[in-house]
mmCIF file of C-alpha atoms and ligand atoms in Angstrom:
data_model
loop_
_atom_site.group_PDB
_atom_site.id
_atom_site.type_symbol
_atom_site.label_atom_id
_atom_site.label_comp_id
_atom_site.label_asym_id
_atom_site.label_seq_id
_atom_site.Cartn_x
_atom_site.Cartn_y
_atom_site.Cartn_z
ATOM 1 C CA MET A 1 0.000 0.000 0.000
ATOM 2 C CA LEU A 2 1.133 3.525 -0.774
ATOM 3 C CA ALA A 3 2.007 5.487 2.366
ATOM 4 C CA LEU A 4 3.311 9.008 2.919
ATOM 5 C CA ARG A 5 5.898 10.146 5.467
ATOM 6 C CA PRO A 6 8.351 13.035 5.900
ATOM 7 C CA ALA A 7 11.653 12.674 4.040
ATOM 8 C CA ARG A 8 14.768 11.999 6.097
ATOM 9 C CA PRO A 9 17.885 14.166 5.542
ATOM 10 C CA GLU A 10 20.057 11.163 4.670
ATOM 11 C CA GLU A 11 17.670 10.319 1.825
ATOM 12 C CA GLY A 12 18.807 13.384 -0.160
ATOM 13 C CA PRO A 13 20.948 11.465 -2.696
ATOM 14 C CA ALA A 14 18.321 8.732 -3.276
ATOM 15 C CA LEU A 15 15.561 11.323 -3.665
ATOM 16 C CA THR A 16 17.666 13.379 -6.088
ATOM 17 C CA GLU A 17 18.179 10.230 -8.200
ATOM 18 C CA LEU A 18 14.433 9.614 -8.103
ATOM 19 C CA CYS A 19 13.752 13.183 -9.312
ATOM 20 C CA LEU A 20 16.213 12.764 -12.190
ATOM 21 C CA ARG A 21 14.772 9.376 -13.252
ATOM 22 C CA SER A 22 11.268 10.799 -13.055
ATOM 23 C CA LYS A 23 12.039 13.971 -15.034
ATOM 24 C CA ALA A 24 13.687 11.843 -17.753
ATOM 25 C CA VAL A 25 10.385 10.060 -18.519
ATOM 26 C CA TRP A 26 9.532 12.919 -20.858
ATOM 27 C CA GLY A 27 12.430 11.969 -23.168
ATOM 28 C CA TYR A 28 14.869 14.831 -22.497
ATOM 29 C CA ASP A 29 18.437 14.420 -23.756
ATOM 30 C CA ASP A 30 21.578 14.299 -21.594
ATOM 31 C CA THR A 31 22.397 17.993 -22.081
ATOM 32 C CA PHE A 32 18.940 19.010 -20.900
ATOM 33 C CA MET A 33 19.069 16.629 -17.945
ATOM 34 C CA GLN A 34 22.476 17.918 -16.866
ATOM 35 C CA ALA A 35 21.170 21.485 -16.981
ATOM 36 C CA CYS A 36 18.304 20.476 -14.671
ATOM 37 C CA GLY A 37 20.617 18.794 -12.173
ATOM 38 C CA LYS A 38 20.829 21.645 -9.688
ATOM 39 C CA GLU A 39 17.089 22.313 -9.681
ATOM 40 C CA LEU A 40 16.337 18.628 -9.121
ATOM 41 C CA THR A 41 18.772 18.175 -6.237
ATOM 42 C CA LEU A 42 17.443 17.573 -2.734
ATOM 43 C CA THR A 43 20.135 18.163 -0.149
ATOM 44 C CA PRO A 44 19.915 17.137 3.515
ATOM 45 C CA ALA A 45 19.789 20.873 4.344
ATOM 46 C CA THR A 46 16.761 21.395 2.077
ATOM 47 C CA ILE A 47 15.018 18.407 3.599
ATOM 48 C CA LEU A 48 15.533 19.904 7.056
ATOM 49 C CA ALA A 49 14.559 23.456 6.103
ATOM 50 C CA SER A 50 11.627 22.807 3.747
ATOM 51 C CA HIS A 51 8.512 20.631 3.732
ATOM 52 C CA VAL A 52 9.501 17.409 1.951
ATOM 53 C CA GLN A 53 7.299 14.321 1.901
ATOM 54 C CA VAL A 54 7.913 10.938 0.335
ATOM 55 C CA ALA A 55 5.542 8.253 -0.891
ATOM 56 C CA GLU A 56 6.560 4.685 -0.148
ATOM 57 C CA LEU A 57 5.244 1.487 -1.667
ATOM 58 C CA ASP A 58 6.085 -1.676 0.261
ATOM 59 C CA GLY A 59 8.950 0.148 1.960
ATOM 60 C CA ARG A 60 10.482 1.493 -1.287
ATOM 61 C CA LEU A 61 10.544 5.141 -2.360
ATOM 62 C CA ALA A 62 7.766 5.786 -4.886
ATOM 63 C CA GLY A 63 7.716 9.574 -5.109
ATOM 64 C CA VAL A 64 8.611 12.860 -3.477
ATOM 65 C CA ALA A 65 7.107 16.333 -3.094
ATOM 66 C CA GLU A 66 8.453 19.598 -1.710
ATOM 67 C CA VAL A 67 6.467 22.674 -0.720
ATOM 68 C CA LYS A 68 7.734 26.109 0.267
ATOM 69 C CA SER A 69 5.395 28.676 1.707
ATOM 70 C CA SER A 70 5.636 32.411 2.041
ATOM 71 C CA GLY A 71 2.685 34.530 3.124
ATOM 72 C CA ASP A 72 -0.560 33.644 1.397
ATOM 73 C CA THR A 73 1.001 31.655 -1.418
ATOM 74 C CA ALA A 74 2.966 28.460 -1.432
ATOM 75 C CA GLN A 75 5.109 26.998 -4.176
ATOM 76 C CA LEU A 76 5.215 23.369 -5.237
ATOM 77 C CA GLU A 77 8.980 23.038 -5.602
ATOM 78 C CA LYS A 78 9.005 19.366 -6.555
ATOM 79 C CA LEU A 79 6.631 16.542 -7.394
ATOM 80 C CA PHE A 80 8.229 13.449 -8.851
ATOM 81 C CA VAL A 81 6.967 9.890 -9.096
ATOM 82 C CA GLU A 82 9.135 6.834 -9.777
ATOM 83 C CA PRO A 83 8.822 6.045 -13.518
ATOM 84 C CA GLY A 84 7.530 2.493 -13.023
ATOM 85 C CA LEU A 85 4.730 3.789 -10.776
ATOM 86 C CA LEU A 86 3.231 6.570 -12.901
ATOM 87 C CA ARG A 87 -0.566 6.707 -13.011
ATOM 88 C CA THR A 88 -0.973 4.636 -9.840
ATOM 89 C CA GLY A 89 -2.158 7.503 -7.641
ATOM 90 C CA ALA A 90 1.135 8.596 -6.043
ATOM 91 C CA GLY A 91 1.075 12.006 -7.736
ATOM 92 C CA ARG A 92 -2.456 12.758 -6.547
ATOM 93 C CA LYS A 93 -1.643 11.611 -3.002
ATOM 94 C CA LEU A 94 1.519 13.744 -2.807
ATOM 95 C CA LEU A 95 -0.314 16.734 -4.291
ATOM 96 C CA ASP A 96 -3.061 16.320 -1.675
ATOM 97 C CA TRP A 97 -0.337 16.431 0.989
ATOM 98 C CA ALA A 98 1.172 19.553 -0.654
ATOM 99 C CA LYS A 99 -2.231 21.265 -0.622
ATOM 100 C CA ALA A 100 -2.834 20.418 3.036
ATOM 101 C CA THR A 101 0.664 21.572 3.983
ATOM 102 C CA ALA A 102 0.270 24.852 2.107
ATOM 103 C CA ARG A 103 -3.153 25.446 3.657
ATOM 104 C CA ALA A 104 -1.802 24.770 7.141
ATOM 105 C CA ALA A 105 0.917 27.371 6.507
ATOM 106 C CA GLY A 106 -1.749 29.967 5.732
ATOM 107 C CA ALA A 107 -1.572 29.902 1.928
ATOM 108 C CA THR A 108 -4.669 30.365 -0.187
ATOM 109 C CA ALA A 109 -3.095 29.135 -3.417
ATOM 110 C CA LEU A 110 -0.420 26.670 -4.467
ATOM 111 C CA VAL A 111 1.712 27.940 -7.335
ATOM 112 C CA ILE A 112 3.211 25.410 -9.723
ATOM 113 C CA GLU A 113 5.815 26.070 -12.388
ATOM 114 C CA ALA A 114 5.220 22.881 -14.277
ATOM 115 C CA ASP A 115 6.984 20.718 -16.744
ATOM 116 C CA PRO A 116 4.863 21.159 -19.924
ATOM 117 C CA ASP A 117 4.188 17.405 -20.041
ATOM 118 C CA ALA A 118 2.921 17.435 -16.446
ATOM 119 C CA ALA A 119 0.636 20.464 -16.867
ATOM 120 C CA ASP A 120 -2.431 18.387 -17.821
ATOM 121 C CA PHE A 121 -2.047 16.422 -14.585
ATOM 122 C CA TYR A 122 -2.243 19.675 -12.584
ATOM 123 C CA ARG A 123 -5.191 20.903 -14.668
ATOM 124 C CA ARG A 124 -6.961 17.610 -13.941
ATOM 125 C CA MET A 125 -6.271 18.237 -10.231
ATOM 126 C CA GLY A 126 -8.016 21.623 -10.473
ATOM 127 C CA ALA A 127 -5.143 23.986 -11.217
ATOM 128 C CA VAL A 128 -5.749 26.898 -13.579
ATOM 129 C CA ASP A 129 -3.262 28.374 -16.029
ATOM 130 C CA ASP A 130 -1.537 31.591 -15.032
ATOM 131 C CA GLY A 131 0.746 32.324 -17.979
ATOM 132 C CA LEU A 132 4.271 31.222 -18.786
ATOM 133 C CA VAL A 133 7.456 31.755 -16.775
ATOM 134 C CA PRO A 134 11.147 31.231 -17.565
ATOM 135 C CA SER A 135 12.469 27.797 -16.647
ATOM 136 C CA GLY A 136 14.777 27.821 -13.637
ATOM 137 C CA SER A 137 17.260 25.602 -15.489
ATOM 138 C CA ILE A 138 17.168 26.239 -19.250
ATOM 139 C CA PRO A 139 17.796 29.801 -20.489
ATOM 140 C CA GLY A 140 15.127 30.933 -22.951
ATOM 141 C CA ARG A 141 12.709 28.097 -22.162
ATOM 142 C CA LEU A 142 9.231 29.074 -21.015
ATOM 143 C CA ILE A 143 7.113 26.730 -18.924
ATOM 144 C CA PRO A 144 3.490 26.907 -17.742
ATOM 145 C CA ARG A 145 2.676 28.492 -14.419
ATOM 146 C CA LEU A 146 -0.459 27.188 -12.759
ATOM 147 C CA ASN A 147 -2.421 28.178 -9.714
ATOM 148 C CA LEU A 148 -4.219 25.680 -7.517
ATOM 149 C CA PRO A 149 -6.747 27.428 -5.261
ATOM 150 C CA LEU A 150 -6.767 25.976 -1.749
HETATM 151 C C1 COA B 201 3.045 14.495 -13.162
HETATM 152 C C2 COA B 201 3.142 13.313 -12.217
HETATM 153 C C3 COA B 201 3.654 13.753 -10.859
HETATM 154 C C4 COA B 201 1.723 12.702 -12.043
HETATM 155 O O1 COA B 201 1.805 11.659 -11.087
HETATM 156 P P1 COA B 201 1.029 10.272 -11.219
HETATM 157 O O2 COA B 201 1.295 9.494 -9.993
HETATM 158 O O3 COA B 201 1.359 9.616 -12.509
HETATM 159 O O4 COA B 201 -0.484 10.747 -11.264
HETATM 160 P P2 COA B 201 -1.771 9.985 -10.641
HETATM 161 O O5 COA B 201 -1.646 8.523 -10.914
HETATM 162 O O6 COA B 201 -1.955 10.373 -9.211
HETATM 163 O O7 COA B 201 -2.932 10.593 -11.545
HETATM 164 C C5 COA B 201 -4.021 11.359 -11.052
HETATM 165 C C6 COA B 201 -4.924 11.674 -12.242
HETATM 166 O O8 COA B 201 -4.215 12.497 -13.180
HETATM 167 C C7 COA B 201 -4.133 11.857 -14.450
HETATM 168 N N1 COA B 201 -2.807 12.108 -15.000
HETATM 169 C C8 COA B 201 -1.609 11.709 -14.506
HETATM 170 N N2 COA B 201 -0.605 12.157 -15.264
HETATM 171 C C9 COA B 201 -1.176 12.859 -16.263
HETATM 172 C C10 COA B 201 -0.650 13.583 -17.365
HETATM 173 N N3 COA B 201 0.687 13.662 -17.595
HETATM 174 N N4 COA B 201 -1.527 14.200 -18.205
HETATM 175 C C11 COA B 201 -2.858 14.123 -17.978
HETATM 176 N N5 COA B 201 -3.419 13.454 -16.943
HETATM 177 C C12 COA B 201 -2.580 12.834 -16.098
HETATM 178 C C13 COA B 201 -4.355 10.380 -14.161
HETATM 179 O O9 COA B 201 -4.852 9.693 -15.286
HETATM 180 C C14 COA B 201 -5.361 10.433 -13.021
HETATM 181 O O10 COA B 201 -6.631 10.708 -13.555
HETATM 182 P P3 COA B 201 -8.024 10.274 -12.815
HETATM 183 O O11 COA B 201 -8.484 11.516 -12.122
HETATM 184 O O12 COA B 201 -8.897 9.872 -13.930
HETATM 185 O O13 COA B 201 -7.717 9.150 -11.881
HETATM 186 C C15 COA B 201 4.033 12.189 -12.828
HETATM 187 O O14 COA B 201 3.639 11.994 -14.167
HETATM 188 C C16 COA B 201 5.520 12.490 -12.834
HETATM 189 O O15 COA B 201 6.201 12.324 -11.824
HETATM 190 N N6 COA B 201 6.040 12.873 -14.009
HETATM 191 C C17 COA B 201 7.472 13.032 -14.256
HETATM 192 C C18 COA B 201 8.071 14.164 -13.463
HETATM 193 C C19 COA B 201 7.361 15.487 -13.619
HETATM 194 O O16 COA B 201 7.223 16.018 -14.703
HETATM 195 N N7 COA B 201 6.898 15.997 -12.475
HETATM 196 C C20 COA B 201 6.221 17.262 -12.423
HETATM 197 C C21 COA B 201 7.205 18.371 -12.325
HETATM 198 S S1 COA B 201 6.355 19.944 -12.383
#
């Protein structure tokens, strides 16, 4: 059964690998993936300072999400599911956790700067489009920004 729990600082390297494997499902080449490396890294310090939750299936990491809040908005920093477990409900469960965490921090909306291939997932979860923003990793690339009312 899929269960959620807070990430542990020592899981940083394994969670970073999970993020990279997950991002690569969209078919990006090595150059693109290398450019994303920094943005997809979860350090022990981030895990301690931020809200980071993992999904586990039978004791194995199945996905990870990170939320940062400031004032009345919160940002979904990461949401990555293990490639072999896509479309099995882990994304929805982690997003539900992200929404609850953001709400508890006083946010009224969760902002998502999404991979273009993931945007339809967020729209299905109730997010609405809010323009395009520059990618944090690839100069000149624009990605969808979405807003999920809480
Ligand atoms: C986007 C992502 C997190 C979705 O997670 P998931 O575990 O596959 O999604 P779920 O199984 O919980 O799906 C929930 C619903 O969304 C739908 N859905 C999932 N991915 C979808 C997609 N890419 N496009 C459209 N609908 C999608 C499912 O069919 C399901 O629909 P339902 O309401 O009929 O049941 C996952 O595809 C992923 O990790 N992708 C690679 C990394 C990435 O791009 N992450 C996002 C960074 S912004």
